[in-house]
PDB file of C-alpha atoms in Angstrom:
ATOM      1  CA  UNK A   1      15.970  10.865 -21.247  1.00  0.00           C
ATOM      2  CA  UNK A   2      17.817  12.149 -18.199  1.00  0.00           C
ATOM      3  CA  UNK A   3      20.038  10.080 -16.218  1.00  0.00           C
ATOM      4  CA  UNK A   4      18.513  10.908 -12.661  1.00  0.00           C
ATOM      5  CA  UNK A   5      15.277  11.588 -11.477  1.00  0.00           C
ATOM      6  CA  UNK A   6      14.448  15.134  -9.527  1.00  0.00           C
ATOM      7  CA  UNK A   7      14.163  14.924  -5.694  1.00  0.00           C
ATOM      8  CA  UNK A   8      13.426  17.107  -2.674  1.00  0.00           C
ATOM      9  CA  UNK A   9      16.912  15.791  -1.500  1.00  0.00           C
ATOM     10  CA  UNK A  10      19.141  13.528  -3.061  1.00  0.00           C
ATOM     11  CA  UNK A  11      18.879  12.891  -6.908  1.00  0.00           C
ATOM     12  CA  UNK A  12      18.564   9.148  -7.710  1.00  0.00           C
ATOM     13  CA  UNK A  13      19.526   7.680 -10.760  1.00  0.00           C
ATOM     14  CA  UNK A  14      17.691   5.706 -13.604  1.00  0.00           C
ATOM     15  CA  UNK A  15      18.400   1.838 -12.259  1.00  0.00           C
ATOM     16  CA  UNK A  16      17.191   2.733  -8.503  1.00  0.00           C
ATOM     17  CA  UNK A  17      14.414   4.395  -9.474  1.00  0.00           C
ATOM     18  CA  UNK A  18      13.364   1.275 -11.855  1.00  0.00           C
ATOM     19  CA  UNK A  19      13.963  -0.977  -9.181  1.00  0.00           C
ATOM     20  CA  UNK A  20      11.487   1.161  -6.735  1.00  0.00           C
ATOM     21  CA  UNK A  21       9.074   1.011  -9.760  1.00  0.00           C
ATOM     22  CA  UNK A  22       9.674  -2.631 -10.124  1.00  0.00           C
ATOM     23  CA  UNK A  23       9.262  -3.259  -6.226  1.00  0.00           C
ATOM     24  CA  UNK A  24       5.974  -1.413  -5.977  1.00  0.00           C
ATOM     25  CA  UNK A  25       4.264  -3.474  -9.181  1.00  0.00           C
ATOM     26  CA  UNK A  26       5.216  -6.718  -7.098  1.00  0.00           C
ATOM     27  CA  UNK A  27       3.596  -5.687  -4.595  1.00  0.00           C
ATOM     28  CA  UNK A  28       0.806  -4.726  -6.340  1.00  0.00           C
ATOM     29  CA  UNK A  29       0.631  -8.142  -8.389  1.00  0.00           C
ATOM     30  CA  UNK A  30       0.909  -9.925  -4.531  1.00  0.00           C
ATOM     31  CA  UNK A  31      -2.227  -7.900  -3.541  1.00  0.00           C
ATOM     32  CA  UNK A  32      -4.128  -8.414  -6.351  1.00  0.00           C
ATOM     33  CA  UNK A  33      -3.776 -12.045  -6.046  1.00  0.00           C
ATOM     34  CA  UNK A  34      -4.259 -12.163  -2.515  1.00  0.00           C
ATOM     35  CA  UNK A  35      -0.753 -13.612  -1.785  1.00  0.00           C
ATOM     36  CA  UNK A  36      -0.974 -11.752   1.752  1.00  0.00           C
ATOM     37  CA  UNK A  37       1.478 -14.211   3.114  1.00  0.00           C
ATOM     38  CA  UNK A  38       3.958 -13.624   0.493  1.00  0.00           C
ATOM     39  CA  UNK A  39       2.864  -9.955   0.909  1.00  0.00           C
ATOM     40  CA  UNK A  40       3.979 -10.185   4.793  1.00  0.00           C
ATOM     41  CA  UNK A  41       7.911 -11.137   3.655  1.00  0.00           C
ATOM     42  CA  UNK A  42       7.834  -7.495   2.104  1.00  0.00           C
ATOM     43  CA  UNK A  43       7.587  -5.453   5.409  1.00  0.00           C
ATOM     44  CA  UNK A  44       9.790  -4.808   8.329  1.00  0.00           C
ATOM     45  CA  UNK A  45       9.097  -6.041  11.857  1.00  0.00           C
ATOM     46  CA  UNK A  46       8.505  -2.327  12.658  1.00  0.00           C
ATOM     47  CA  UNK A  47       6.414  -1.143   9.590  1.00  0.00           C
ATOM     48  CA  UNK A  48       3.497   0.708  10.148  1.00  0.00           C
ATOM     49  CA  UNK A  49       0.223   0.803   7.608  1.00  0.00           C
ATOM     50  CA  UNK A  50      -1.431   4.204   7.518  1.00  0.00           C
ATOM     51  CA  UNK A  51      -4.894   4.796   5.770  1.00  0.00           C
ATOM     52  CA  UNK A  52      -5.760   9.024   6.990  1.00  0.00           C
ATOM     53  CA  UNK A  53      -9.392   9.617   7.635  1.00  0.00           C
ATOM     54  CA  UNK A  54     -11.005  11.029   4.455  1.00  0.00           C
ATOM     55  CA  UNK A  55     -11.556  14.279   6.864  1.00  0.00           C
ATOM     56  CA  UNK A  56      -8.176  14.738   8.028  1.00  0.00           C
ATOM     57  CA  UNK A  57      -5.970  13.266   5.178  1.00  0.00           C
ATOM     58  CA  UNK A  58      -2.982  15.445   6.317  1.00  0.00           C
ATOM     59  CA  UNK A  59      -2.508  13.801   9.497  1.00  0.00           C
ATOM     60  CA  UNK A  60       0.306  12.337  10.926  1.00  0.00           C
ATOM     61  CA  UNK A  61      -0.637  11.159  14.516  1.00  0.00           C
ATOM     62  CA  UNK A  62      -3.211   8.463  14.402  1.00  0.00           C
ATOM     63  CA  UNK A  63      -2.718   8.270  18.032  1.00  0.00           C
ATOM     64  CA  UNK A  64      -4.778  11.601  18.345  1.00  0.00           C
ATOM     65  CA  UNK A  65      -6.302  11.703  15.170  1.00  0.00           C
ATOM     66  CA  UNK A  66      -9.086   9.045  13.525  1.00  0.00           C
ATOM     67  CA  UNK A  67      -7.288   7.134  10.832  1.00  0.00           C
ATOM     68  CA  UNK A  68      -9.338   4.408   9.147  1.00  0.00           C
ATOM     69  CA  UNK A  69      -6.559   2.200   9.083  1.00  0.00           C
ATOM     70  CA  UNK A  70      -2.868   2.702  11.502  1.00  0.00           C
ATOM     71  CA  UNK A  71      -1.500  -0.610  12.097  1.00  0.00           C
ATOM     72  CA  UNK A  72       1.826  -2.051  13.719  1.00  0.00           C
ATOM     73  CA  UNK A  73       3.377  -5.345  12.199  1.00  0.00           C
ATOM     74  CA  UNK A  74       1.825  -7.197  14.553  1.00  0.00           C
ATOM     75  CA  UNK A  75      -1.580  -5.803  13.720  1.00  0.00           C
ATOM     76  CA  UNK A  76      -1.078  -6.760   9.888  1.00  0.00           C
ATOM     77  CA  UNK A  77       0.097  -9.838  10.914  1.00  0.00           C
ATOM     78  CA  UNK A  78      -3.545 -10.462  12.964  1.00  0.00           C
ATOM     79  CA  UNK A  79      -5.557  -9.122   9.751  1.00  0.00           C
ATOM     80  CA  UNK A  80      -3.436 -11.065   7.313  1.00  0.00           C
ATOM     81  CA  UNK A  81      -4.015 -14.446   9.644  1.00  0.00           C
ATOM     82  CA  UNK A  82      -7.648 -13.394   9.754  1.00  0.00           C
ATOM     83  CA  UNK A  83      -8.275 -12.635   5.920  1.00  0.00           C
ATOM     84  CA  UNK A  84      -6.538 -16.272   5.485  1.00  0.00           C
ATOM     85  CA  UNK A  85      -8.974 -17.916   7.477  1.00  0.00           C
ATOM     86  CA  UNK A  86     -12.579 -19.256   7.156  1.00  0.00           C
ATOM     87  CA  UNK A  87     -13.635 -16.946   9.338  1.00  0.00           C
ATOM     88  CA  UNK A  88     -13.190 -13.864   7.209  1.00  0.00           C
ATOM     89  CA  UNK A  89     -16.685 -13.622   5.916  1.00  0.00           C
ATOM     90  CA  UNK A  90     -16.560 -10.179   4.763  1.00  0.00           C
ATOM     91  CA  UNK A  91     -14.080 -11.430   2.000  1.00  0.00           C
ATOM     92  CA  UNK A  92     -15.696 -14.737   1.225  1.00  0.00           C
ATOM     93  CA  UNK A  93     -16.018 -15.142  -1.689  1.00  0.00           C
ATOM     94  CA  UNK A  94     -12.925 -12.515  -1.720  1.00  0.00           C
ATOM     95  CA  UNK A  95     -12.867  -9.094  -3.996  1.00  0.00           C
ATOM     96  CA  UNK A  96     -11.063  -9.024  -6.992  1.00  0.00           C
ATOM     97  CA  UNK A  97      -8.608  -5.482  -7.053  1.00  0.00           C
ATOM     98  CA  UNK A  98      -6.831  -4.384 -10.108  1.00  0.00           C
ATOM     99  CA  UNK A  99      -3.892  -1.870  -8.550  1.00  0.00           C
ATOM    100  CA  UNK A 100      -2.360   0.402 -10.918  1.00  0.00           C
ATOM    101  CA  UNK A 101       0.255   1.973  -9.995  1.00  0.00           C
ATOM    102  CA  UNK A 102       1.467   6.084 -11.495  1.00  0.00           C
ATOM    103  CA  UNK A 103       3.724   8.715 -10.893  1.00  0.00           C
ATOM    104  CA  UNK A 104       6.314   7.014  -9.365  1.00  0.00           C
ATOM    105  CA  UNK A 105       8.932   9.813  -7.253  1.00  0.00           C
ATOM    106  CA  UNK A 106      11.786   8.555  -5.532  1.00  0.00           C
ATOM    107  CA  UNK A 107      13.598  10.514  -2.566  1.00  0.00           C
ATOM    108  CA  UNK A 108      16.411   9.156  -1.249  1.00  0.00           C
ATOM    109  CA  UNK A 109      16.744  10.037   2.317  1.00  0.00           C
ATOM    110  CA  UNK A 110      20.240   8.642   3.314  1.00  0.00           C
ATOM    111  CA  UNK A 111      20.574   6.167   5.589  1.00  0.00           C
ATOM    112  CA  UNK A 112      16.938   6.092   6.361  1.00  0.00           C
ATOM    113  CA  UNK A 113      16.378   4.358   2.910  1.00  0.00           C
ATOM    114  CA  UNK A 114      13.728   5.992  -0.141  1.00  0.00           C
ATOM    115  CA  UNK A 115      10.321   7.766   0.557  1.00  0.00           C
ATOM    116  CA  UNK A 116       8.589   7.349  -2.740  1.00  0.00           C
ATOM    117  CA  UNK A 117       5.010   8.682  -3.688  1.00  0.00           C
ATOM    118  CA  UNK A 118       3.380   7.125  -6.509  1.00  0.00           C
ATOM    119  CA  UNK A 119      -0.501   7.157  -7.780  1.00  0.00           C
ATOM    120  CA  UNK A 120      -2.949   5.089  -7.498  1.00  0.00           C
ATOM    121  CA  UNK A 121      -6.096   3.564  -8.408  1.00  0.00           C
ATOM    122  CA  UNK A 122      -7.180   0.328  -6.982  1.00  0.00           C
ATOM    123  CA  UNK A 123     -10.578  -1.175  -8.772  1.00  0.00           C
ATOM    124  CA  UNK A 124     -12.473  -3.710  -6.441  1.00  0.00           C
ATOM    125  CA  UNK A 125     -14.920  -5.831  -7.950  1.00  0.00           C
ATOM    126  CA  UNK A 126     -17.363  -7.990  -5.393  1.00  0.00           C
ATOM    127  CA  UNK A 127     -20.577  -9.310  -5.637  1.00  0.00           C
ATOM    128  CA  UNK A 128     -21.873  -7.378  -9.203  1.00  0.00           C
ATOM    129  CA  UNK A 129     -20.664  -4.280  -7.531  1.00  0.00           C
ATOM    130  CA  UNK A 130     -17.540  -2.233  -8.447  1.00  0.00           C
ATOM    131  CA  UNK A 131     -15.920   0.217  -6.760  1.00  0.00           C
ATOM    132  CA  UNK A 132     -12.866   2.791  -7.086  1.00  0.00           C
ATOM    133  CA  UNK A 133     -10.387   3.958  -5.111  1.00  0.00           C
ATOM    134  CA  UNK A 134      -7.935   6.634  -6.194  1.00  0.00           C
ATOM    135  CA  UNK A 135      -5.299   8.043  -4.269  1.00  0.00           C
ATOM    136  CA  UNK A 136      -1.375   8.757  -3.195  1.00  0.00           C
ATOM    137  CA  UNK A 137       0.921   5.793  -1.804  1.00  0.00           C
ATOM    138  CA  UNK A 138       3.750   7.017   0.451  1.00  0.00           C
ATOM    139  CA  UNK A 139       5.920   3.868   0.981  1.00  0.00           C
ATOM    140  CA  UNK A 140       9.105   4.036   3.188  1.00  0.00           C
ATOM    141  CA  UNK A 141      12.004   1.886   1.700  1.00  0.00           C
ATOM    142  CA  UNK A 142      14.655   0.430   3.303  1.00  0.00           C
ATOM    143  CA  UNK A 143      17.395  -2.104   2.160  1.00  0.00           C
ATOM    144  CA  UNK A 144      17.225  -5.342   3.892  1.00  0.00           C
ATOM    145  CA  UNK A 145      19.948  -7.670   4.203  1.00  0.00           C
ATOM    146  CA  UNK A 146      19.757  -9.337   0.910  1.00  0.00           C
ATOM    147  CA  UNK A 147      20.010  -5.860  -0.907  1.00  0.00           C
ATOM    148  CA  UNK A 148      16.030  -6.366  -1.699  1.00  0.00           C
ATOM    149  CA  UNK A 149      13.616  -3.860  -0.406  1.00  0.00           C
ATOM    150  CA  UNK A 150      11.394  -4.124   2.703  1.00  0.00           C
ATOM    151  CA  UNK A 151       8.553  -1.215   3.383  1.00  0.00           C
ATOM    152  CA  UNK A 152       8.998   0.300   6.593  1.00  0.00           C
ATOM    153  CA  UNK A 153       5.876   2.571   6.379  1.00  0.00           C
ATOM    154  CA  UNK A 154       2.882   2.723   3.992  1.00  0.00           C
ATOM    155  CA  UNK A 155      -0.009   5.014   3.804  1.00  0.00           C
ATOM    156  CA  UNK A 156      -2.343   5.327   1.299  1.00  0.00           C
ATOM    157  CA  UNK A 157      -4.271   8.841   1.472  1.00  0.00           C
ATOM    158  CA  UNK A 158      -7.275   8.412  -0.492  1.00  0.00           C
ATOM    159  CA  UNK A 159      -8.561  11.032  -2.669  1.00  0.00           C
ATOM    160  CA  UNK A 160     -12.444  10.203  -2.228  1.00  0.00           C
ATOM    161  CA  UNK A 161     -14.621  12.185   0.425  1.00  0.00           C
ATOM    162  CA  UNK A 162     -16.136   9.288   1.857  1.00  0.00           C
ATOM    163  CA  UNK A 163     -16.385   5.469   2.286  1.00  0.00           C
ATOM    164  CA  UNK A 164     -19.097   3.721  -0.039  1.00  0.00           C
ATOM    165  CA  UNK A 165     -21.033   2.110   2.850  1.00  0.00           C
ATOM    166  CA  UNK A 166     -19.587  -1.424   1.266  1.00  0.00           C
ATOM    167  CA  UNK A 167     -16.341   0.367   0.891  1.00  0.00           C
ATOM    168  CA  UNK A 168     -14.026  -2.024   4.016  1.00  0.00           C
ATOM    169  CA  UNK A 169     -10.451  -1.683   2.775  1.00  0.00           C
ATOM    170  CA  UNK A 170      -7.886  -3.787   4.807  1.00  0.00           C
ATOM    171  CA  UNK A 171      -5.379  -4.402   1.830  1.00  0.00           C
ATOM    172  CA  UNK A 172      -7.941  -3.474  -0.438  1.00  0.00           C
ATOM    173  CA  UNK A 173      -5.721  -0.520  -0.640  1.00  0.00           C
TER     174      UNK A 173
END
């Protein structure tokens, strides 16, 4: 086993890149269990949450491009508050996901933090019906102040064609 993992820039060794991994399986395990609150605590007050249109999954301006999913922190914030509430009916009862997470590379980009790109498939189960979703996470790391992570940016470019007509995502994905 080497002792750092290859990067487009800067090499980073075996215990950062296991604490990316570890970070990213958190989260997972949060949005599997719908612990969106807890899930919140994760980002930074400037995140954004990028899911490309199936069509155009190379894009990087959703302010001129159809994305089905670019939110701000305080958009999150408004879905997460929403999904809590009674009034969420498209998740009542709510879908079960399974997230596993693959293919884990880290990049360490200096002072802006990590850019890692993992796999991922993300099984939803609601109402007798199952769907997947398969697909590459770019998340945007940065240190906060108690030396933890906090995700500055994450997009989720989906591998599928199309959206199953029952196919909503929010943090499906």
């Amino acid at each position: 086993m080497t002792e750092t993992v290859s990067t487009h820039s800067t090499a980073v060794d075996r215990d950062t890149a296991y604490e990316v991994e570890s970070f990213l399986y958190h989260e997972a395990e949060l949005l599997d269990a719908w612990k969106l609150p807890e899930w919140l605590q994760l980002l930074t007050e400037d995140c954004s949450y990028l899911v490309p249109s199936t069509d155009a999954i190379d894009s990087t301006t959703p302010d001129k491009t159809v994305f089905i999913i670019a939110d701000s922190y305080p958009q999150i914030v408004g879905r997460v508050e929403r999904l809590e509430s009674e009034m969420a009916f498209v998740e009542r009862p709510r879908s079960r996901t399974r997230r596993l997470i693959t293919n884990v590379r880290v990049h360490d980009n200096g002072a802006n933090g990590f850019e890692v790109l993992s796999n991922f498939a993300v099984y939803r189960y609601r109402r007798s019906t199952s769907h997947l979703f398969t697909g590459e996470y770019r998340h945007v790391l940065v240190r906060g102040a108690d030396g933890g992570f906090r995700i500055g940016e994450r997009r989720a470019t989906l591998d599928c064609e199309e959206l199953r007509p029952q196919g909503k995502v929010s943090f499906i994905l």
